[in-house]
mmCIF file of N, CA, C and O in Angstrom:
data_model
loop_
_atom_site.group_PDB
_atom_site.id
_atom_site.type_symbol
_atom_site.label_atom_id
_atom_site.label_comp_id
_atom_site.label_asym_id
_atom_site.label_seq_id
_atom_site.Cartn_x
_atom_site.Cartn_y
_atom_site.Cartn_z
ATOM 1 N N UNK A 1 228.049 39.035 331.124
ATOM 2 C CA UNK A 1 227.908 37.792 330.417
ATOM 3 C C UNK A 1 228.963 37.760 329.314
ATOM 4 O O UNK A 1 229.168 38.740 328.633
ATOM 5 N N UNK A 2 229.599 36.660 329.183
ATOM 6 C CA UNK A 2 230.647 36.464 328.171
ATOM 7 C C UNK A 2 230.333 35.237 327.346
ATOM 8 O O UNK A 2 229.761 34.281 327.843
ATOM 9 N N UNK A 3 230.747 35.265 326.097
ATOM 10 C CA UNK A 3 230.585 34.119 325.213
ATOM 11 C C UNK A 3 231.956 33.645 324.747
ATOM 12 O O UNK A 3 232.868 34.443 324.548
ATOM 13 N N UNK A 4 232.088 32.349 324.574
ATOM 14 C CA UNK A 4 233.346 31.718 324.202
ATOM 15 C C UNK A 4 233.791 32.164 322.809
ATOM 16 O O UNK A 4 232.999 32.163 321.865
ATOM 17 N N UNK A 5 235.075 32.525 322.694
ATOM 18 C CA UNK A 5 235.639 32.919 321.407
ATOM 19 C C UNK A 5 235.772 31.728 320.458
ATOM 20 O O UNK A 5 235.755 31.896 319.239
ATOM 21 N N UNK A 6 235.905 30.520 321.014
ATOM 22 C CA UNK A 6 236.093 29.330 320.183
ATOM 23 C C UNK A 6 234.781 28.726 319.687
ATOM 24 O O UNK A 6 234.612 28.487 318.500
ATOM 25 N N UNK A 7 233.829 28.465 320.611
ATOM 26 C CA UNK A 7 232.610 27.745 320.214
ATOM 27 C C UNK A 7 231.334 28.570 320.309
ATOM 28 O O UNK A 7 230.288 28.143 319.848
ATOM 29 N N UNK A 8 231.386 29.757 320.940
ATOM 30 C CA UNK A 8 230.219 30.628 321.038
ATOM 31 C C UNK A 8 229.294 30.336 322.205
ATOM 32 O O UNK A 8 228.280 31.001 322.367
ATOM 33 N N UNK A 9 229.608 29.347 323.036
ATOM 34 C CA UNK A 9 228.772 29.028 324.194
ATOM 35 C C UNK A 9 228.924 30.087 325.279
ATOM 36 O O UNK A 9 229.928 30.793 325.335
ATOM 37 N N UNK A 10 227.926 30.165 326.171
ATOM 38 C CA UNK A 10 228.000 31.107 327.280
ATOM 39 C C UNK A 10 229.038 30.619 328.287
ATOM 40 O O UNK A 10 229.101 29.424 328.589
ATOM 41 N N UNK A 11 229.861 31.546 328.785
ATOM 42 C CA UNK A 11 230.922 31.192 329.720
ATOM 43 C C UNK A 11 230.496 31.506 331.145
ATOM 44 O O UNK A 11 229.629 32.342 331.380
ATOM 45 N N UNK A 12 231.124 30.837 332.111
ATOM 46 C CA UNK A 12 230.849 31.043 333.525
ATOM 47 C C UNK A 12 232.071 31.654 334.190
ATOM 48 O O UNK A 12 233.201 31.359 333.829
ATOM 49 N N UNK A 13 231.833 32.523 335.194
ATOM 50 C CA UNK A 13 232.930 33.133 335.951
ATOM 51 C C UNK A 13 233.444 32.131 336.973
ATOM 52 O O UNK A 13 232.673 31.501 337.680
ATOM 53 N N UNK A 14 234.780 31.989 337.034
ATOM 54 C CA UNK A 14 235.381 31.054 337.977
ATOM 55 C C UNK A 14 236.749 31.569 338.386
ATOM 56 O O UNK A 14 237.679 31.585 337.582
ATOM 57 N N UNK A 15 236.905 32.008 339.635
ATOM 58 C CA UNK A 15 238.178 32.471 340.194
ATOM 59 C C UNK A 15 238.906 33.467 339.299
ATOM 60 O O UNK A 15 240.063 33.261 338.915
ATOM 61 N N UNK A 16 238.258 34.553 338.921
ATOM 62 C CA UNK A 16 238.920 35.607 338.170
ATOM 63 C C UNK A 16 239.093 35.351 336.694
ATOM 64 O O UNK A 16 239.804 36.076 336.016
ATOM 65 N N UNK A 17 238.470 34.302 336.159
ATOM 66 C CA UNK A 17 238.541 34.071 334.730
ATOM 67 C C UNK A 17 237.218 33.513 334.222
ATOM 68 O O UNK A 17 236.409 32.996 334.978
ATOM 69 N N UNK A 18 236.995 33.640 332.927
ATOM 70 C CA UNK A 18 235.819 33.087 332.266
ATOM 71 C C UNK A 18 236.166 31.684 331.781
ATOM 72 O O UNK A 18 237.215 31.478 331.183
ATOM 73 N N UNK A 19 235.274 30.722 332.043
ATOM 74 C CA UNK A 19 235.508 29.338 331.656
ATOM 75 C C UNK A 19 234.314 28.852 330.836
ATOM 76 O O UNK A 19 233.164 28.986 331.248
ATOM 77 N N UNK A 20 234.613 28.278 329.668
ATOM 78 C CA UNK A 20 233.566 27.722 328.811
ATOM 79 C C UNK A 20 233.274 26.300 329.262
ATOM 80 O O UNK A 20 234.179 25.468 329.341
ATOM 81 N N UNK A 21 232.009 26.013 329.551
ATOM 82 C CA UNK A 21 231.621 24.677 329.985
ATOM 83 C C UNK A 21 231.573 23.677 328.847
ATOM 84 O O UNK A 21 231.601 22.483 329.073
ATOM 85 N N UNK A 22 231.510 24.168 327.604
ATOM 86 C CA UNK A 22 231.418 23.262 326.453
ATOM 87 C C UNK A 22 232.775 22.784 325.966
ATOM 88 O O UNK A 22 232.998 21.591 325.787
ATOM 89 N N UNK A 23 233.701 23.743 325.733
ATOM 90 C CA UNK A 23 234.984 23.343 325.141
ATOM 91 C C UNK A 23 236.175 23.542 326.075
ATOM 92 O O UNK A 23 237.280 23.143 325.746
ATOM 93 N N UNK A 24 235.972 24.171 327.247
ATOM 94 C CA UNK A 24 237.061 24.349 328.203
ATOM 95 C C UNK A 24 237.909 25.590 327.991
ATOM 96 O O UNK A 24 238.855 25.833 328.736
ATOM 97 N N UNK A 25 237.614 26.407 326.984
ATOM 98 C CA UNK A 25 238.377 27.628 326.721
ATOM 99 C C UNK A 25 238.282 28.549 327.939
ATOM 100 O O UNK A 25 237.244 28.667 328.574
ATOM 101 N N UNK A 26 239.385 29.216 328.290
ATOM 102 C CA UNK A 26 239.403 30.164 329.404
ATOM 103 C C UNK A 26 240.001 31.478 328.939
ATOM 104 O O UNK A 26 240.820 31.514 328.019
ATOM 105 N N UNK A 27 239.596 32.547 329.597
ATOM 106 C CA UNK A 27 240.220 33.853 329.386
ATOM 107 C C UNK A 27 240.054 34.665 330.653
ATOM 108 O O UNK A 27 239.119 34.435 331.432
ATOM 109 N N UNK A 28 240.959 35.617 330.911
ATOM 110 C CA UNK A 28 240.888 36.394 332.152
ATOM 111 C C UNK A 28 239.626 37.247 332.200
ATOM 112 O O UNK A 28 239.136 37.708 331.180
ATOM 113 N N UNK A 29 239.135 37.392 333.417
ATOM 114 C CA UNK A 29 237.956 38.231 333.643
ATOM 115 C C UNK A 29 238.407 39.644 333.901
ATOM 116 O O UNK A 29 239.214 39.898 334.774
ATOM 117 N N UNK A 30 237.890 40.608 333.152
ATOM 118 C CA UNK A 30 238.217 42.016 333.356
ATOM 119 C C UNK A 30 237.344 42.623 334.431
ATOM 120 O O UNK A 30 236.382 42.024 334.893
ATOM 121 N N UNK A 31 237.670 43.839 334.834
ATOM 122 C CA UNK A 31 236.849 44.538 335.826
ATOM 123 C C UNK A 31 235.598 45.072 335.142
ATOM 124 O O UNK A 31 235.519 45.180 333.923
ATOM 125 N N UNK A 32 234.598 45.445 335.922
ATOM 126 C CA UNK A 32 233.331 45.948 335.384
ATOM 127 C C UNK A 32 233.543 47.243 334.605
ATOM 128 O O UNK A 32 232.785 47.557 333.699
ATOM 129 N N UNK A 33 234.585 48.006 334.948
ATOM 130 C CA UNK A 33 234.850 49.258 334.236
ATOM 131 C C UNK A 33 235.348 49.030 332.817
ATOM 132 O O UNK A 33 235.305 49.909 331.988
ATOM 133 N N UNK A 34 235.819 47.828 332.524
ATOM 134 C CA UNK A 34 236.339 47.564 331.187
ATOM 135 C C UNK A 34 235.233 47.318 330.168
ATOM 136 O O UNK A 34 235.489 47.282 328.979
ATOM 137 N N UNK A 35 234.005 47.134 330.626
ATOM 138 C CA UNK A 35 232.891 46.920 329.713
ATOM 139 C C UNK A 35 232.310 48.265 329.296
ATOM 140 O O UNK A 35 232.145 49.164 330.116
ATOM 141 N N UNK A 36 232.028 48.401 328.019
ATOM 142 C CA UNK A 36 231.482 49.655 327.516
ATOM 143 C C UNK A 36 230.074 49.438 326.982
ATOM 144 O O UNK A 36 229.704 48.334 326.590
ATOM 145 N N UNK A 37 229.315 50.508 326.978
ATOM 146 C CA UNK A 37 227.964 50.487 326.436
ATOM 147 C C UNK A 37 227.996 51.242 325.123
ATOM 148 O O UNK A 37 228.424 52.391 325.068
ATOM 149 N N UNK A 38 227.585 50.593 324.042
ATOM 150 C CA UNK A 38 227.594 51.244 322.738
ATOM 151 C C UNK A 38 226.362 52.125 322.583
ATOM 152 O O UNK A 38 225.449 52.100 323.417
ATOM 153 N N UNK A 39 226.312 52.898 321.507
ATOM 154 C CA UNK A 39 225.166 53.771 321.271
ATOM 155 C C UNK A 39 223.882 52.976 321.074
ATOM 156 O O UNK A 39 222.797 53.455 321.355
ATOM 157 N N UNK A 40 224.002 51.735 320.580
ATOM 158 C CA UNK A 40 222.822 50.910 320.342
ATOM 159 C C UNK A 40 222.277 50.270 321.618
ATOM 160 O O UNK A 40 221.166 49.760 321.632
ATOM 161 N N UNK A 41 223.056 50.281 322.690
ATOM 162 C CA UNK A 41 222.630 49.684 323.945
ATOM 163 C C UNK A 41 222.155 50.772 324.900
ATOM 164 O O UNK A 41 222.581 51.916 324.819
ATOM 165 N N UNK A 42 221.279 50.397 325.815
ATOM 166 C CA UNK A 42 220.817 51.334 326.824
ATOM 167 C C UNK A 42 221.631 51.142 328.092
ATOM 168 O O UNK A 42 221.914 50.017 328.479
ATOM 169 N N UNK A 43 221.985 52.239 328.751
ATOM 170 C CA UNK A 43 222.770 52.153 329.974
ATOM 171 C C UNK A 43 221.934 51.679 331.145
ATOM 172 O O UNK A 43 222.445 51.163 332.109
ATOM 173 N N UNK A 44 220.620 51.838 331.063
ATOM 174 C CA UNK A 44 219.762 51.472 332.176
ATOM 175 C C UNK A 44 218.437 50.931 331.677
ATOM 176 O O UNK A 44 217.932 51.339 330.650
ATOM 177 N N UNK A 45 217.867 50.001 332.435
ATOM 178 C CA UNK A 45 216.547 49.474 332.116
ATOM 179 C C UNK A 45 215.483 50.153 332.970
ATOM 180 O O UNK A 45 214.323 49.810 332.891
ATOM 181 N N UNK A 46 215.874 51.118 333.795
ATOM 182 C CA UNK A 46 214.930 51.790 334.681
ATOM 183 C C UNK A 46 214.115 52.796 333.880
ATOM 184 O O UNK A 46 214.655 53.588 333.124
ATOM 185 N N UNK A 47 212.806 52.732 334.053
ATOM 186 C CA UNK A 47 211.924 53.679 333.384
ATOM 187 C C UNK A 47 211.437 54.673 334.418
ATOM 188 O O UNK A 47 210.832 54.296 335.421
ATOM 189 N N UNK A 48 211.711 55.936 334.192
ATOM 190 C CA UNK A 48 211.290 56.975 335.120
ATOM 191 C C UNK A 48 209.809 57.261 334.927
ATOM 192 O O UNK A 48 209.307 57.288 333.812
ATOM 193 N N UNK A 49 209.105 57.486 336.015
ATOM 194 C CA UNK A 49 207.676 57.767 335.958
ATOM 195 C C UNK A 49 207.422 59.179 336.462
ATOM 196 O O UNK A 49 208.165 59.712 337.281
ATOM 197 N N UNK A 50 206.355 59.784 335.988
ATOM 198 C CA UNK A 50 206.013 61.138 336.411
ATOM 199 C C UNK A 50 205.325 61.152 337.761
ATOM 200 O O UNK A 50 204.903 62.199 338.232
ATOM 201 N N UNK A 51 205.174 59.993 338.391
ATOM 202 C CA UNK A 51 204.504 59.917 339.681
ATOM 203 C C UNK A 51 203.064 59.438 339.541
ATOM 204 O O UNK A 51 202.474 58.939 340.470
ATOM 205 N N UNK A 52 202.481 59.608 338.360
ATOM 206 C CA UNK A 52 201.138 59.111 338.118
ATOM 207 C C UNK A 52 201.226 57.641 337.739
ATOM 208 O O UNK A 52 202.249 57.162 337.295
ATOM 209 N N UNK A 53 200.108 56.924 337.879
ATOM 210 C CA UNK A 53 200.081 55.513 337.520
ATOM 211 C C UNK A 53 200.182 55.393 336.009
ATOM 212 O O UNK A 53 199.377 55.942 335.280
ATOM 213 N N UNK A 54 201.171 54.677 335.521
ATOM 214 C CA UNK A 54 201.387 54.544 334.086
ATOM 215 C C UNK A 54 200.878 53.215 333.537
ATOM 216 O O UNK A 54 201.166 52.859 332.407
ATOM 217 N N UNK A 55 200.110 52.462 334.337
ATOM 218 C CA UNK A 55 199.554 51.190 333.876
ATOM 219 C C UNK A 55 198.364 51.443 332.960
ATOM 220 O O UNK A 55 197.643 52.429 333.124
ATOM 221 N N UNK A 56 198.118 50.541 332.011
ATOM 222 C CA UNK A 56 196.946 50.698 331.145
ATOM 223 C C UNK A 56 195.655 50.442 331.923
ATOM 224 O O UNK A 56 195.645 49.723 332.916
ATOM 225 N N UNK A 57 194.553 51.044 331.460
ATOM 226 C CA UNK A 57 193.248 50.865 332.091
ATOM 227 C C UNK A 57 192.359 49.995 331.225
ATOM 228 O O UNK A 57 192.526 49.930 330.010
ATOM 229 N N UNK A 58 191.388 49.353 331.878
ATOM 230 C CA UNK A 58 190.422 48.527 331.157
ATOM 231 C C UNK A 58 189.102 48.511 331.911
ATOM 232 O O UNK A 58 189.027 48.975 333.051
ATOM 233 N N UNK A 59 188.061 47.979 331.280
ATOM 234 C CA UNK A 59 186.778 47.784 331.950
ATOM 235 C C UNK A 59 186.862 46.520 332.784
ATOM 236 O O UNK A 59 187.075 45.428 332.255
ATOM 237 N N UNK A 60 186.737 46.673 334.091
ATOM 238 C CA UNK A 60 186.730 45.535 335.017
ATOM 239 C C UNK A 60 186.021 45.982 336.280
ATOM 240 O O UNK A 60 186.250 47.090 336.760
ATOM 241 N N UNK A 61 185.139 45.145 336.809
ATOM 242 C CA UNK A 61 184.370 45.500 337.998
ATOM 243 C C UNK A 61 185.130 45.091 339.253
ATOM 244 O O UNK A 61 185.474 43.916 339.432
ATOM 245 N N UNK A 62 185.363 46.066 340.120
ATOM 246 C CA UNK A 62 186.074 45.819 341.377
ATOM 247 C C UNK A 62 185.174 45.027 342.322
ATOM 248 O O UNK A 62 184.035 45.414 342.573
ATOM 249 N N UNK A 63 185.667 43.904 342.880
ATOM 250 C CA UNK A 63 184.848 43.123 343.800
ATOM 251 C C UNK A 63 184.629 43.804 345.152
ATOM 252 O O UNK A 63 183.730 43.425 345.891
ATOM 253 N N UNK A 64 185.414 44.835 345.460
ATOM 254 C CA UNK A 64 185.279 45.531 346.745
ATOM 255 C C UNK A 64 184.281 46.686 346.679
ATOM 256 O O UNK A 64 183.381 46.768 347.479
ATOM 257 N N UNK A 65 184.463 47.600 345.701
ATOM 258 C CA UNK A 65 183.637 48.808 345.670
ATOM 259 C C UNK A 65 182.679 48.884 344.484
ATOM 260 O O UNK A 65 181.843 49.775 344.416
ATOM 261 N N UNK A 66 182.818 47.965 343.518
ATOM 262 C CA UNK A 66 181.920 47.955 342.376
ATOM 263 C C UNK A 66 182.307 48.912 341.257
ATOM 264 O O UNK A 66 181.597 49.004 340.255
ATOM 265 N N UNK A 67 183.413 49.625 341.393
ATOM 266 C CA UNK A 67 183.889 50.529 340.331
ATOM 267 C C UNK A 67 184.119 49.726 339.049
ATOM 268 O O UNK A 67 184.519 48.564 339.101
ATOM 269 N N UNK A 68 183.859 50.359 337.882
ATOM 270 C CA UNK A 68 183.960 49.612 336.625
ATOM 271 C C UNK A 68 185.246 49.851 335.838
ATOM 272 O O UNK A 68 185.356 49.444 334.697
ATOM 273 N N UNK A 69 186.253 50.509 336.411
ATOM 274 C CA UNK A 69 187.537 50.733 335.744
ATOM 275 C C UNK A 69 188.667 50.233 336.637
ATOM 276 O O UNK A 69 188.622 50.360 337.859
ATOM 277 N N UNK A 70 189.705 49.663 335.996
ATOM 278 C CA UNK A 70 190.850 49.152 336.753
ATOM 279 C C UNK A 70 192.103 49.252 335.898
ATOM 280 O O UNK A 70 192.046 49.189 334.672
ATOM 281 N N UNK A 71 193.242 49.439 336.557
ATOM 282 C CA UNK A 71 194.536 49.310 335.908
ATOM 283 C C UNK A 71 194.842 47.825 335.822
ATOM 284 O O UNK A 71 194.336 47.036 336.628
ATOM 285 N N UNK A 72 195.667 47.399 334.872
ATOM 286 C CA UNK A 72 196.020 45.996 334.788
ATOM 287 C C UNK A 72 197.481 45.829 334.408
ATOM 288 O O UNK A 72 198.087 46.710 333.816
ATOM 289 N N UNK A 73 198.036 44.684 334.801
ATOM 290 C CA UNK A 73 199.391 44.302 334.396
ATOM 291 C C UNK A 73 199.480 42.785 334.440
ATOM 292 O O UNK A 73 198.660 42.121 335.058
ATOM 293 N N UNK A 74 200.461 42.252 333.734
ATOM 294 C CA UNK A 74 200.661 40.806 333.678
ATOM 295 C C UNK A 74 201.969 40.463 334.378
ATOM 296 O O UNK A 74 202.938 41.210 334.286
ATOM 297 N N UNK A 75 201.973 39.326 335.077
ATOM 298 C CA UNK A 75 203.169 38.909 335.803
ATOM 299 C C UNK A 75 203.283 37.390 335.745
ATOM 300 O O UNK A 75 202.289 36.676 335.877
ATOM 301 N N UNK A 76 204.511 36.903 335.539
ATOM 302 C CA UNK A 76 204.780 35.469 335.539
ATOM 303 C C UNK A 76 204.954 35.026 336.982
ATOM 304 O O UNK A 76 205.923 35.397 337.630
ATOM 305 N N UNK A 77 204.005 34.260 337.514
ATOM 306 C CA UNK A 77 204.099 33.850 338.921
ATOM 307 C C UNK A 77 204.276 32.346 339.074
ATOM 308 O O UNK A 77 204.582 31.879 340.147
ATOM 309 N N UNK A 78 204.064 31.599 337.987
ATOM 310 C CA UNK A 78 204.255 30.156 338.016
ATOM 311 C C UNK A 78 205.473 29.805 337.181
ATOM 312 O O UNK A 78 206.237 30.673 336.804
ATOM 313 N N UNK A 79 205.631 28.542 336.871
ATOM 314 C CA UNK A 79 206.788 28.122 336.072
ATOM 315 C C UNK A 79 206.689 28.693 334.659
ATOM 316 O O UNK A 79 205.636 29.148 334.228
ATOM 317 N N UNK A 80 207.780 28.660 333.937
ATOM 318 C CA UNK A 80 207.860 29.294 332.625
ATOM 319 C C UNK A 80 206.917 28.679 331.598
ATOM 320 O O UNK A 80 206.518 29.343 330.653
ATOM 321 N N UNK A 81 206.524 27.430 331.781
ATOM 322 C CA UNK A 81 205.618 26.814 330.808
ATOM 323 C C UNK A 81 204.149 27.130 331.083
ATOM 324 O O UNK A 81 203.272 26.710 330.344
ATOM 325 N N UNK A 82 203.852 27.872 332.131
ATOM 326 C CA UNK A 82 202.492 28.319 332.441
ATOM 327 C C UNK A 82 202.299 29.739 331.922
ATOM 328 O O UNK A 82 203.252 30.509 331.806
ATOM 329 N N UNK A 83 201.060 30.092 331.619
ATOM 330 C CA UNK A 83 200.797 31.447 331.129
ATOM 331 C C UNK A 83 200.916 32.471 332.261
ATOM 332 O O UNK A 83 200.855 32.129 333.442
ATOM 333 N N UNK A 84 201.082 33.733 331.870
ATOM 334 C CA UNK A 84 201.167 34.809 332.852
ATOM 335 C C UNK A 84 199.805 35.017 333.501
ATOM 336 O O UNK A 84 198.780 34.650 332.955
ATOM 337 N N UNK A 85 199.808 35.640 334.683
ATOM 338 C CA UNK A 85 198.581 35.963 335.399
ATOM 339 C C UNK A 85 198.316 37.455 335.262
ATOM 340 O O UNK A 85 199.230 38.256 335.429
ATOM 341 N N UNK A 86 197.068 37.821 334.960
ATOM 342 C CA UNK A 86 196.723 39.231 334.831
ATOM 343 C C UNK A 86 196.196 39.733 336.173
ATOM 344 O O UNK A 86 195.320 39.119 336.771
ATOM 345 N N UNK A 87 196.763 40.843 336.636
ATOM 346 C CA UNK A 87 196.356 41.479 337.877
ATOM 347 C C UNK A 87 195.638 42.782 337.567
ATOM 348 O O UNK A 87 195.959 43.469 336.598
ATOM 349 N N UNK A 88 194.648 43.105 338.402
ATOM 350 C CA UNK A 88 193.900 44.349 338.278
ATOM 351 C C UNK A 88 194.057 45.155 339.550
ATOM 352 O O UNK A 88 194.152 44.590 340.640
ATOM 353 N N UNK A 89 194.055 46.497 339.410
ATOM 354 C CA UNK A 89 194.079 47.407 340.546
ATOM 355 C C UNK A 89 192.973 48.420 340.308
ATOM 356 O O UNK A 89 192.969 49.131 339.297
ATOM 357 N N UNK A 90 192.023 48.507 341.228
ATOM 358 C CA UNK A 90 190.878 49.400 341.087
ATOM 359 C C UNK A 90 191.350 50.858 341.013
ATOM 360 O O UNK A 90 192.224 51.275 341.782
ATOM 361 N N UNK A 91 190.765 51.628 340.095
ATOM 362 C CA UNK A 91 191.131 53.043 339.952
ATOM 363 C C UNK A 91 190.571 53.896 341.088
ATOM 364 O O UNK A 91 191.053 54.996 341.323
ATOM 365 N N UNK A 92 189.575 53.386 341.834
ATOM 366 C CA UNK A 92 188.980 54.141 342.943
ATOM 367 C C UNK A 92 189.586 53.759 344.294
ATOM 368 O O UNK A 92 190.186 54.582 344.969
ATOM 369 N N UNK A 93 189.432 52.494 344.691
ATOM 370 C CA UNK A 93 189.848 52.080 346.043
ATOM 371 C C UNK A 93 191.211 51.403 346.075
ATOM 372 O O UNK A 93 191.703 51.060 347.149
ATOM 373 N N UNK A 94 191.832 51.180 344.903
ATOM 374 C CA UNK A 94 193.141 50.543 344.771
ATOM 375 C C UNK A 94 193.179 49.101 345.270
ATOM 376 O O UNK A 94 194.234 48.574 345.588
ATOM 377 N N UNK A 95 192.009 48.448 345.336
ATOM 378 C CA UNK A 95 191.962 47.017 345.669
ATOM 379 C C UNK A 95 192.626 46.252 344.531
ATOM 380 O O UNK A 95 192.456 46.563 343.360
ATOM 381 N N UNK A 96 193.404 45.220 344.877
ATOM 382 C CA UNK A 96 194.142 44.438 343.888
ATOM 383 C C UNK A 96 193.574 43.017 343.851
ATOM 384 O O UNK A 96 193.348 42.408 344.896
ATOM 385 N N UNK A 97 193.338 42.484 342.634
ATOM 386 C CA UNK A 97 192.876 41.127 342.480
ATOM 387 C C UNK A 97 193.419 40.513 341.208
ATOM 388 O O UNK A 97 193.876 41.219 340.318
ATOM 389 N N UNK A 98 193.381 39.179 341.144
ATOM 390 C CA UNK A 98 193.834 38.451 339.968
ATOM 391 C C UNK A 98 192.648 38.141 339.065
ATOM 392 O O UNK A 98 191.508 38.056 339.524
ATOM 393 N N UNK A 99 192.938 37.893 337.811
ATOM 394 C CA UNK A 99 191.875 37.595 336.854
ATOM 395 C C UNK A 99 191.102 36.333 337.226
ATOM 396 O O UNK A 99 189.897 36.286 337.078
ATOM 397 N N UNK A 100 191.778 35.328 337.762
ATOM 398 C CA UNK A 100 191.097 34.071 338.099
ATOM 399 C C UNK A 100 190.476 34.059 339.484
ATOM 400 O O UNK A 100 189.960 33.053 339.919
ATOM 401 N N UNK A 101 190.509 35.205 340.208
ATOM 402 C CA UNK A 101 189.923 35.281 341.543
ATOM 403 C C UNK A 101 188.407 35.414 341.514
ATOM 404 O O UNK A 101 187.756 35.227 342.521
ATOM 405 N N UNK A 102 187.841 35.774 340.371
ATOM 406 C CA UNK A 102 186.394 36.060 340.296
ATOM 407 C C UNK A 102 185.548 34.871 340.611
ATOM 408 O O UNK A 102 185.640 33.792 340.416
#
C-alpha cells in the first residue's frame, strides 16, 4: 500500500507505477524486496499454536450432547454495518453452532 506524497491519499497500482486517484500524482512502483519492515512492525500476522485449542471457553449448553462448556469465537459474516456472529464449539463432541441458532 502506498500513499501519495502530495495529498496523502491512498494510491493504486497501475502498469508498474503508483497512481493517486485524487490528485493524479504518479511514482514508479518498486519491487517487493524494496520494502522493509521496521522494528515497530511485525513481519508476520501468523500466530503459532501449540496444537491445543487456544479459543476462550464459556458456559454454554451444547444442543447435541448437553455438555455445559464450549469454546467461542466471533466472526463477521454479514455486511460491515451488522454485528458479528458468535460461534460456539462444544468441548466434548466438537459440535459447532451459532448464538442465534438456539
